[in-house]
PDB file of C-alpha atoms in Angstrom:
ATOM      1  CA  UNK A  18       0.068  -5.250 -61.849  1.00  0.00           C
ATOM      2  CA  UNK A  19       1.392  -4.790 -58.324  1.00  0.00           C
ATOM      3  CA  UNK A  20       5.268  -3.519 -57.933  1.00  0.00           C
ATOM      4  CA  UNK A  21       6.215  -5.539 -55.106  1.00  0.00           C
ATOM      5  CA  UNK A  22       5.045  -9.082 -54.043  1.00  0.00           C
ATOM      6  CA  UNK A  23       4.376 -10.163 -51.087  1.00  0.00           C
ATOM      7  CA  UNK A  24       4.481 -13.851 -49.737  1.00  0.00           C
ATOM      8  CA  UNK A  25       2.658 -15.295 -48.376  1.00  0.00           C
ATOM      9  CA  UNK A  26      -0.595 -13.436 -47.801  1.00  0.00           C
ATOM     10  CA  UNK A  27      -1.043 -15.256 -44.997  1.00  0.00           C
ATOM     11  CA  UNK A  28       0.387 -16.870 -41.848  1.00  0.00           C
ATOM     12  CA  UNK A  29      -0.549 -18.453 -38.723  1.00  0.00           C
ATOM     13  CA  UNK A  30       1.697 -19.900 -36.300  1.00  0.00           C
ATOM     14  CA  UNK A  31       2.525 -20.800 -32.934  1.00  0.00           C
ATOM     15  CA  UNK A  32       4.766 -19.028 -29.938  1.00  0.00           C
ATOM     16  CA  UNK A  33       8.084 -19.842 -30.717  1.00  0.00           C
ATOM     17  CA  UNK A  34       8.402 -20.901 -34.469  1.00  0.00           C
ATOM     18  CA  UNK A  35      10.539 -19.076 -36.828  1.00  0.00           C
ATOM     19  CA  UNK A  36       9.219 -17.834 -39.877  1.00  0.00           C
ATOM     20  CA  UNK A  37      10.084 -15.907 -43.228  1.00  0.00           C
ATOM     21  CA  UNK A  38       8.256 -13.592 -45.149  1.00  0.00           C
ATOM     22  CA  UNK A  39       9.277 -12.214 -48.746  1.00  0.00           C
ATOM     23  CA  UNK A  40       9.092  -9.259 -50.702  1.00  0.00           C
ATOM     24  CA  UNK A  41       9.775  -9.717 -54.381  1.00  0.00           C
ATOM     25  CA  UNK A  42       9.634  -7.558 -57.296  1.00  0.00           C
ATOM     26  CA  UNK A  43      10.977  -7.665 -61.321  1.00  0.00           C
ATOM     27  CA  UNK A  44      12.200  -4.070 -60.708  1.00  0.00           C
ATOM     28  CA  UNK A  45      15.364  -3.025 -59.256  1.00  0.00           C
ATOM     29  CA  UNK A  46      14.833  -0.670 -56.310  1.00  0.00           C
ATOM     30  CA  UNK A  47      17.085   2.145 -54.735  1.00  0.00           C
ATOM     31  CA  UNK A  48      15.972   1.124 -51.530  1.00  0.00           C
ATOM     32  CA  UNK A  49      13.206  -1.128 -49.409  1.00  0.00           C
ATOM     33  CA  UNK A  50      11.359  -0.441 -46.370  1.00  0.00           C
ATOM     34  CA  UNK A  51       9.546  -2.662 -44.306  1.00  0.00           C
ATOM     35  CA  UNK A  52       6.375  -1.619 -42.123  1.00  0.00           C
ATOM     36  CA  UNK A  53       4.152  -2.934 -39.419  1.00  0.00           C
ATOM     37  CA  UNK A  54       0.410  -2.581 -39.280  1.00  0.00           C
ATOM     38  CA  UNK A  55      -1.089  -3.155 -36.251  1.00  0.00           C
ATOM     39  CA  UNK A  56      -5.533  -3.259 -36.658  1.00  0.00           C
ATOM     40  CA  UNK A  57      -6.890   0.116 -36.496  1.00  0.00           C
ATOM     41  CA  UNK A  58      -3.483   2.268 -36.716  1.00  0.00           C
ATOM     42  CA  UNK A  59      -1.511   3.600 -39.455  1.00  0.00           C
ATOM     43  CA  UNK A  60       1.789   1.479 -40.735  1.00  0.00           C
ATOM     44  CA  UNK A  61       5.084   2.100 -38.500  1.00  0.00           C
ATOM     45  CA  UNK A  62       8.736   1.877 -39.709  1.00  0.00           C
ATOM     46  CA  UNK A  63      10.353  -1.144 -38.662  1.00  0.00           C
ATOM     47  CA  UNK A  64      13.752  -0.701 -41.071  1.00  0.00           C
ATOM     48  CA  UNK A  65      15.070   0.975 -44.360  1.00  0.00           C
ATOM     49  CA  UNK A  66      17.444  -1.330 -46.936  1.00  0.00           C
ATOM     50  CA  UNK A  67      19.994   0.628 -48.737  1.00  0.00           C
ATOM     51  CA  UNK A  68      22.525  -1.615 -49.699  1.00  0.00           C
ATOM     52  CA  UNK A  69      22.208  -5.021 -52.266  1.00  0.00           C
ATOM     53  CA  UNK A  70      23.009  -7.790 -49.724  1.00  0.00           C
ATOM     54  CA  UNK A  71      22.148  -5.587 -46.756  1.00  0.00           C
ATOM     55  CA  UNK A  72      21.191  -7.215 -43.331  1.00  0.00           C
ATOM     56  CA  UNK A  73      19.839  -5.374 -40.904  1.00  0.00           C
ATOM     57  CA  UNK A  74      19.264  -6.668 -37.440  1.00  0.00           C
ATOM     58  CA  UNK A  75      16.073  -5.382 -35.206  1.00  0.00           C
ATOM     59  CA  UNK A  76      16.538  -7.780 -32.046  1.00  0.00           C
ATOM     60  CA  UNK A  77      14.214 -10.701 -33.282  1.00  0.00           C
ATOM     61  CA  UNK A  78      13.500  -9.673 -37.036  1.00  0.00           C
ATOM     62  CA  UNK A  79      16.699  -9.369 -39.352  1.00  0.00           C
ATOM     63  CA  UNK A  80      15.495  -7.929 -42.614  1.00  0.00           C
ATOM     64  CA  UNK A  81      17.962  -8.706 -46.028  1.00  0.00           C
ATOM     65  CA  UNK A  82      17.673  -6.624 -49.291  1.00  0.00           C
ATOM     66  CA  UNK A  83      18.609  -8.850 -52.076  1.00  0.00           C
ATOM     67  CA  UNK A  84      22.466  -8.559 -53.977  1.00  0.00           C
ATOM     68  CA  UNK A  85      20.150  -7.225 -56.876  1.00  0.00           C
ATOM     69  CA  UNK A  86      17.892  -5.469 -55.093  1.00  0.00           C
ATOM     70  CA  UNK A  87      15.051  -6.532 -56.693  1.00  0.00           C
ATOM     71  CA  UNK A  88      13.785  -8.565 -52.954  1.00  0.00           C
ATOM     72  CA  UNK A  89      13.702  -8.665 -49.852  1.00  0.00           C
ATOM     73  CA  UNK A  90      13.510 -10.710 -46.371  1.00  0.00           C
ATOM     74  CA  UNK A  91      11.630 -10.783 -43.262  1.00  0.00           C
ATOM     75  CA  UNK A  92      13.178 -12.979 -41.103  1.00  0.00           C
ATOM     76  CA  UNK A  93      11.205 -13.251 -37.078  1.00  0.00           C
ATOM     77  CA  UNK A  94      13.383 -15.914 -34.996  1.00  0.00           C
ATOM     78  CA  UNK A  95      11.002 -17.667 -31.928  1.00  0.00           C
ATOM     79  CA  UNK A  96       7.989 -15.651 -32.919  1.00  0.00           C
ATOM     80  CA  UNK A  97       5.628 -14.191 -30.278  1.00  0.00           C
ATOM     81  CA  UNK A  98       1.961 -13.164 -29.987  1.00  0.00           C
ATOM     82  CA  UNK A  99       3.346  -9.057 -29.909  1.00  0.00           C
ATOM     83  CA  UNK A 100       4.866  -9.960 -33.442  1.00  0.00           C
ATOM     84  CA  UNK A 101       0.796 -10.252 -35.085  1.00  0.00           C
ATOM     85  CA  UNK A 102       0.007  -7.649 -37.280  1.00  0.00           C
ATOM     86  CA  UNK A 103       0.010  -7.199 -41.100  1.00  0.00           C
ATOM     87  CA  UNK A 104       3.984  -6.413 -42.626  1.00  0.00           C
ATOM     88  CA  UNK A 105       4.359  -4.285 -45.547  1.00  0.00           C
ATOM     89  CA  UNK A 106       6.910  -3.511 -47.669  1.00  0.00           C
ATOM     90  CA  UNK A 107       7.407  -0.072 -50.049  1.00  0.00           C
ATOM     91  CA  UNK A 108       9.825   0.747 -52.440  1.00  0.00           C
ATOM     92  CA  UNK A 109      10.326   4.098 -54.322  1.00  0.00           C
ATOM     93  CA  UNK A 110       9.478   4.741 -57.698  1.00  0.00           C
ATOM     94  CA  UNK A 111      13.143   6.806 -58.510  1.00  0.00           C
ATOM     95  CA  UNK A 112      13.272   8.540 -61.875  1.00  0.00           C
ATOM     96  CA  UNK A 113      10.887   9.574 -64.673  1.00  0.00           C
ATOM     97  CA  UNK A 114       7.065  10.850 -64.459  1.00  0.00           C
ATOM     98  CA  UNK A 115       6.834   8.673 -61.369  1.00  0.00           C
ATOM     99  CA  UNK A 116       9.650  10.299 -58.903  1.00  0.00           C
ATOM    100  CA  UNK A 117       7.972  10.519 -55.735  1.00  0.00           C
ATOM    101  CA  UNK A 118       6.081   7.552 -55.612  1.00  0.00           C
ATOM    102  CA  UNK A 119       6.136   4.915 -52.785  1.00  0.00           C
ATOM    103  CA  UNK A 120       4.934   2.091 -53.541  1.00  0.00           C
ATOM    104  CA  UNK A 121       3.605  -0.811 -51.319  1.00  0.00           C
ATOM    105  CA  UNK A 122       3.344  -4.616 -51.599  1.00  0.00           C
ATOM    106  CA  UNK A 123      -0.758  -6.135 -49.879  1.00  0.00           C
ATOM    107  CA  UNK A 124       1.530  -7.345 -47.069  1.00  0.00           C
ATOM    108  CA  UNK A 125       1.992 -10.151 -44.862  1.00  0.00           C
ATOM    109  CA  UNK A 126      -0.901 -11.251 -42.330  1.00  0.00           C
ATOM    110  CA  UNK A 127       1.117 -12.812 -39.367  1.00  0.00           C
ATOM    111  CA  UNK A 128      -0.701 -14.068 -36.621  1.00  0.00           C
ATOM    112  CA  UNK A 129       1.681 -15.565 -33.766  1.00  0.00           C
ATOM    113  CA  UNK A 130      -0.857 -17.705 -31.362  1.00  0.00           C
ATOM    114  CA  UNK A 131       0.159 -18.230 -27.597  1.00  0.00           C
TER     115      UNK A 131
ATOM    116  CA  UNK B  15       4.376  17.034 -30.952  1.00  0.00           C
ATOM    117  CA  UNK B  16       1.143  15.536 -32.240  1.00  0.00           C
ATOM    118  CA  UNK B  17       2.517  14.195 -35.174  1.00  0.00           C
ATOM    119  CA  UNK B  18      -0.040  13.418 -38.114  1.00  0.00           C
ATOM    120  CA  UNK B  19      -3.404  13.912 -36.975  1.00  0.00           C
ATOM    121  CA  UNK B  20      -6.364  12.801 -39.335  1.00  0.00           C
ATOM    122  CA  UNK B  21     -10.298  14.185 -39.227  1.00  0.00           C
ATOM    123  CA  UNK B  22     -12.903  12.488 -38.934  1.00  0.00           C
ATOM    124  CA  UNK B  23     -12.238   9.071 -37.864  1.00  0.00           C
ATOM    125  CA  UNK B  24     -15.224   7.435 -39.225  1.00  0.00           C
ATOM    126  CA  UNK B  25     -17.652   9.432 -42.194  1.00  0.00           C
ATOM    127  CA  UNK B  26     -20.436   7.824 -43.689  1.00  0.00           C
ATOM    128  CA  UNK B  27     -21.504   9.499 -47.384  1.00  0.00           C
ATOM    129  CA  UNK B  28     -24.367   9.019 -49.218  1.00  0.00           C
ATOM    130  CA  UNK B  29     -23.393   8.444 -53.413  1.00  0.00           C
ATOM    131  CA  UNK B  30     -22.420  11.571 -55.042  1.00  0.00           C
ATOM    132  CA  UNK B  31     -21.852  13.582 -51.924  1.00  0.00           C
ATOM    133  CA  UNK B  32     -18.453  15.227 -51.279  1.00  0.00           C
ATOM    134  CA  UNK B  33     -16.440  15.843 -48.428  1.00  0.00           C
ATOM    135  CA  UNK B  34     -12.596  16.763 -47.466  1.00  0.00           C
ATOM    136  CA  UNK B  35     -10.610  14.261 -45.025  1.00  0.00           C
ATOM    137  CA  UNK B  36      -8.398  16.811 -43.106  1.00  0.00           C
ATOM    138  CA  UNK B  37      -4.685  15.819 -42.861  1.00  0.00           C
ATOM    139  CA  UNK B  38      -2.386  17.638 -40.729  1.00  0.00           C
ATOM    140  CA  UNK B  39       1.363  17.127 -39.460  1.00  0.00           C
ATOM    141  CA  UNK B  40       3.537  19.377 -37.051  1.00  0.00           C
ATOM    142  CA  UNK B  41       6.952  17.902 -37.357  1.00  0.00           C
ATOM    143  CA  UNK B  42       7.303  20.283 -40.272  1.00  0.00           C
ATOM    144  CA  UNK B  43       7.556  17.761 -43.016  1.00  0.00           C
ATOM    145  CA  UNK B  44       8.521  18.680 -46.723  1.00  0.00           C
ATOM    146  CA  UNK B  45       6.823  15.119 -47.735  1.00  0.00           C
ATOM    147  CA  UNK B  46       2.996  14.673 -47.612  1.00  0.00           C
ATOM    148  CA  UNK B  47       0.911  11.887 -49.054  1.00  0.00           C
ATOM    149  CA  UNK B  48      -2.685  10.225 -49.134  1.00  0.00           C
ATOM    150  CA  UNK B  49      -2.939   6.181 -49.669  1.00  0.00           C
ATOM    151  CA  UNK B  50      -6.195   4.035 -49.342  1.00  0.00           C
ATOM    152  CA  UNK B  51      -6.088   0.887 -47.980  1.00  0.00           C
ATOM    153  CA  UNK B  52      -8.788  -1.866 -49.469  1.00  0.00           C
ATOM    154  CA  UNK B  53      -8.691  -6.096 -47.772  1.00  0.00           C
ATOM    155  CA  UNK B  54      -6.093  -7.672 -49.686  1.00  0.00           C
ATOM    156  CA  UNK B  55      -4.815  -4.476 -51.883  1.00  0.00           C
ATOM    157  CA  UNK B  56      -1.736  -3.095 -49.336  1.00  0.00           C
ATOM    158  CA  UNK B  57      -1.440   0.598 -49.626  1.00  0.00           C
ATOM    159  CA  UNK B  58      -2.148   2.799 -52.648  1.00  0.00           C
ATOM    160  CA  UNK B  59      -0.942   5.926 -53.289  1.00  0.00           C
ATOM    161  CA  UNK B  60      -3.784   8.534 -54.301  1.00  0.00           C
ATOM    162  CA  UNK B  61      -1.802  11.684 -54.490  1.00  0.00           C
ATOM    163  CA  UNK B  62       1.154  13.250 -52.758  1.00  0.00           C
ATOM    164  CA  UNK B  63       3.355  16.821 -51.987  1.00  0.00           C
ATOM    165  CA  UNK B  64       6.923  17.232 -51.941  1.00  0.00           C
ATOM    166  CA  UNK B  65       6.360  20.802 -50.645  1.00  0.00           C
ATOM    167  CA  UNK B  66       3.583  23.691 -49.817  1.00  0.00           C
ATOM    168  CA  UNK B  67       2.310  24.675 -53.688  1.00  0.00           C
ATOM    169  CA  UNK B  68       3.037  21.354 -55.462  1.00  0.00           C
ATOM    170  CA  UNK B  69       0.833  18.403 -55.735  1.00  0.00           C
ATOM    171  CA  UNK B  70       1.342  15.317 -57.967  1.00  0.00           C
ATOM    172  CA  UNK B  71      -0.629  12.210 -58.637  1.00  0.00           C
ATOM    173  CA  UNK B  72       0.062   8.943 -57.405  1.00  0.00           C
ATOM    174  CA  UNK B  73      -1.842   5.216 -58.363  1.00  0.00           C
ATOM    175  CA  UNK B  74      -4.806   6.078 -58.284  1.00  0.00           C
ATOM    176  CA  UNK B  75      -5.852   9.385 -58.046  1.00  0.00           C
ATOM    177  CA  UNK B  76      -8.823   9.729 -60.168  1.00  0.00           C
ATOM    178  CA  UNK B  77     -11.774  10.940 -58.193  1.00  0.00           C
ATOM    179  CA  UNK B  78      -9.995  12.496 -55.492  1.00  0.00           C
ATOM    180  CA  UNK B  79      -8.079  16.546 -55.555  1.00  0.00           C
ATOM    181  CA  UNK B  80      -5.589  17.756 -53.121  1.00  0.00           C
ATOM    182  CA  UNK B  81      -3.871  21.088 -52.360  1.00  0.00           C
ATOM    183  CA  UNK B  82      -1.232  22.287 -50.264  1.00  0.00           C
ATOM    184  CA  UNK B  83      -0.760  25.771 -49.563  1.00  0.00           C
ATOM    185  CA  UNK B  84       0.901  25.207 -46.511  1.00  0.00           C
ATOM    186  CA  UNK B  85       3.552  22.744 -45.205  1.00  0.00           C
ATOM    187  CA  UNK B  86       1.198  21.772 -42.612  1.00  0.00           C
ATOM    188  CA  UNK B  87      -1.943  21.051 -44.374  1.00  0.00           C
ATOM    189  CA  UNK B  88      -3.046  18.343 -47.257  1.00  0.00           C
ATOM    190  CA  UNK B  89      -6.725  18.001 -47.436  1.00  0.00           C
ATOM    191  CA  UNK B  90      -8.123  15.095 -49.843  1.00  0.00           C
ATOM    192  CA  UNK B  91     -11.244  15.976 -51.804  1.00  0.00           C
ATOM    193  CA  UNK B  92     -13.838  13.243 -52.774  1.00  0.00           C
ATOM    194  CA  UNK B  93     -15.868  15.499 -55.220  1.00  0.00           C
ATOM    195  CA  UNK B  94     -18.531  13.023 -55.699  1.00  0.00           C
ATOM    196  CA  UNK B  95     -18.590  10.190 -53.640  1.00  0.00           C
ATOM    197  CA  UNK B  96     -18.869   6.890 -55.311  1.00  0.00           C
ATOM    198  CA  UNK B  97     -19.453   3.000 -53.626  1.00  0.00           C
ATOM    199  CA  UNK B  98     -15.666   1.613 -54.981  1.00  0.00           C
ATOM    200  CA  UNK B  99     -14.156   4.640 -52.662  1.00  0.00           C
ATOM    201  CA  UNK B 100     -15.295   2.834 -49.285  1.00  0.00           C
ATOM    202  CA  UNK B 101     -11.926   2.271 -47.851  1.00  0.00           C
ATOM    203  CA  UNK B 102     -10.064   3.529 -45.157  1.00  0.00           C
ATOM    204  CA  UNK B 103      -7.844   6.565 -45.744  1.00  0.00           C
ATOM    205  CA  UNK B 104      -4.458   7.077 -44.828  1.00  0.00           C
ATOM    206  CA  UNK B 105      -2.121  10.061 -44.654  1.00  0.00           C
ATOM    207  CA  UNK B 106       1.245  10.317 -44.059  1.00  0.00           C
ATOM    208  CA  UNK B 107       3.972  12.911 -44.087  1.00  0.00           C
ATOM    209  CA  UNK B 108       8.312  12.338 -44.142  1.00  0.00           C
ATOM    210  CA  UNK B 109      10.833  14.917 -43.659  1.00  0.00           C
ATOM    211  CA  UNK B 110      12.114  15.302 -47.411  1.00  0.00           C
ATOM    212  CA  UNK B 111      10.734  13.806 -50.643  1.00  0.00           C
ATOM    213  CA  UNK B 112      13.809  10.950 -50.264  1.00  0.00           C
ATOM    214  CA  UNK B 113      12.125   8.130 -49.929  1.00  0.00           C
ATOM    215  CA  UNK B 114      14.525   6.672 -47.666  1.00  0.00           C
ATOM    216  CA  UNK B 115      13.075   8.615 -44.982  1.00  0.00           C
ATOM    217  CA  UNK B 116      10.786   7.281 -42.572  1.00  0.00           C
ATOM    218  CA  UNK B 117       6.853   8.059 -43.266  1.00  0.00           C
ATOM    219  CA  UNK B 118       4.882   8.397 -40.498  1.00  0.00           C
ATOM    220  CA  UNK B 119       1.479   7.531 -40.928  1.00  0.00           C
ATOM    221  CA  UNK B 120      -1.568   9.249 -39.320  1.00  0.00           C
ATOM    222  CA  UNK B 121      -4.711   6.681 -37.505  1.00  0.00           C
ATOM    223  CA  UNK B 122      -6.640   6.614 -40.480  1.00  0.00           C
ATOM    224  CA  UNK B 123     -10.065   7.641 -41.662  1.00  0.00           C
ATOM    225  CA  UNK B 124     -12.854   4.925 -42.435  1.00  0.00           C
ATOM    226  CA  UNK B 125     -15.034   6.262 -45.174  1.00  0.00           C
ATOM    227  CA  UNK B 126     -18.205   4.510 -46.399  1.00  0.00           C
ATOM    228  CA  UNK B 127     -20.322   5.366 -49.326  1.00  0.00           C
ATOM    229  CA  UNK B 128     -24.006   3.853 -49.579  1.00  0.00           C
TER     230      UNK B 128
END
């Protein structure tokens, strides 16, 4: 059973749409982070979700952790081809025999054609 | 500052070999951790440190041993290679064991087992 949901799995679209992306889970979270995942690298940080109803702003991308904080929001306004790459979200595990753990969502395949 | 640095990039194992992926960070990180990546699966955690001397297990750590006896060093053990642990290999370090601190991800290792 994974944690954390990701939708959709996939997505191709042209310069200049917008597009969402979601992160959903049945368990409440302390906190979310979303990554990016460009081919042949490691994952980098692209924001950290604290708050329920947080939004966070990252020029293009606004990111929104859920009043509940069970989900979150990807949000890319007039996508471009630099925005491809595979998004991931993680969430800690925060209390019991599983303090420590980070755990990640299969991600989001965007690919933003010219 | 070299970050997290990750050896070999590429290792190809026969089935029932072993071998240790080499993991190393220099930003003097509290916070180490190993994930595999499959297609489709996201990240999952194998095992992780919140310090030098203590080691816990993550997802899915069966197969695989770590130790850290420094703060700079987490090697991953495959003590007898098997087929299902062709993947790539990621480690990553943060600061502290908060999880609201940014992990920074090393370029990965892509191990196959024939």
């Amino acid at each position: 059973t994974q944690l954390l949901e990701q939708s959709p799995q996939f997505l191709s679209i042209q310069e200049g749409e917008n597009l969402t992306v979601y992160c959903n889970s049945s368990s409440v979270f302390s906190s979310l982070q979303w990554y990016r995942q460009e081919p042949g690298e490691g994952p980098v940080l692209l924001v950290t979700v604290v708050t329920g109803g947080e939004v966070k702003k990252l020029k293009r991308l606004t990111f929104q952790f859920g009043d509940a904080r069970k989900d979150s929001s990807l949000h890319i306004t007039a996508a471009q081809p630099g925005d491809t790459g595979l998004y991931l979200c993680a969430g800690p595990a925060d209390r019991g025999s599983t303090l420590g753990r980070l755990y990640f969502g299969r991600g989001t395949q965007l690919t933003v054609w010219p | 500052n070299a970050g997290v640095t990750q050896t070999p990039k590429f290792q190809v194992l026969k089935t029932g070999q072993s071998m240790t992926l080499q993991c190393a960070q220099d930003m003097n990180h509290e916070y180490m951790s190993w994930y595999r990546q499959d297609p489709g699966m996201g990240l999952r955690l194998i095992h992780y440190s919140v310090g030098a001397g203590i080691t816990d297990q993550g997802e899915v750590p069966n197969g695989y041993n770590v130790s850290r006896s420094t703060t700079e060093d987490f090697p991953l053990r495959l003590l007898s290679a098997a087929p299902s642990q062709t993947s790539v290999y990621f480690c990553a370090s943060s600061s502290t064991w908060r999880l609201t601190d940014t992990q920074y991800f090393g370029p990965g290792t892509r191990l196959t087992v024939l």
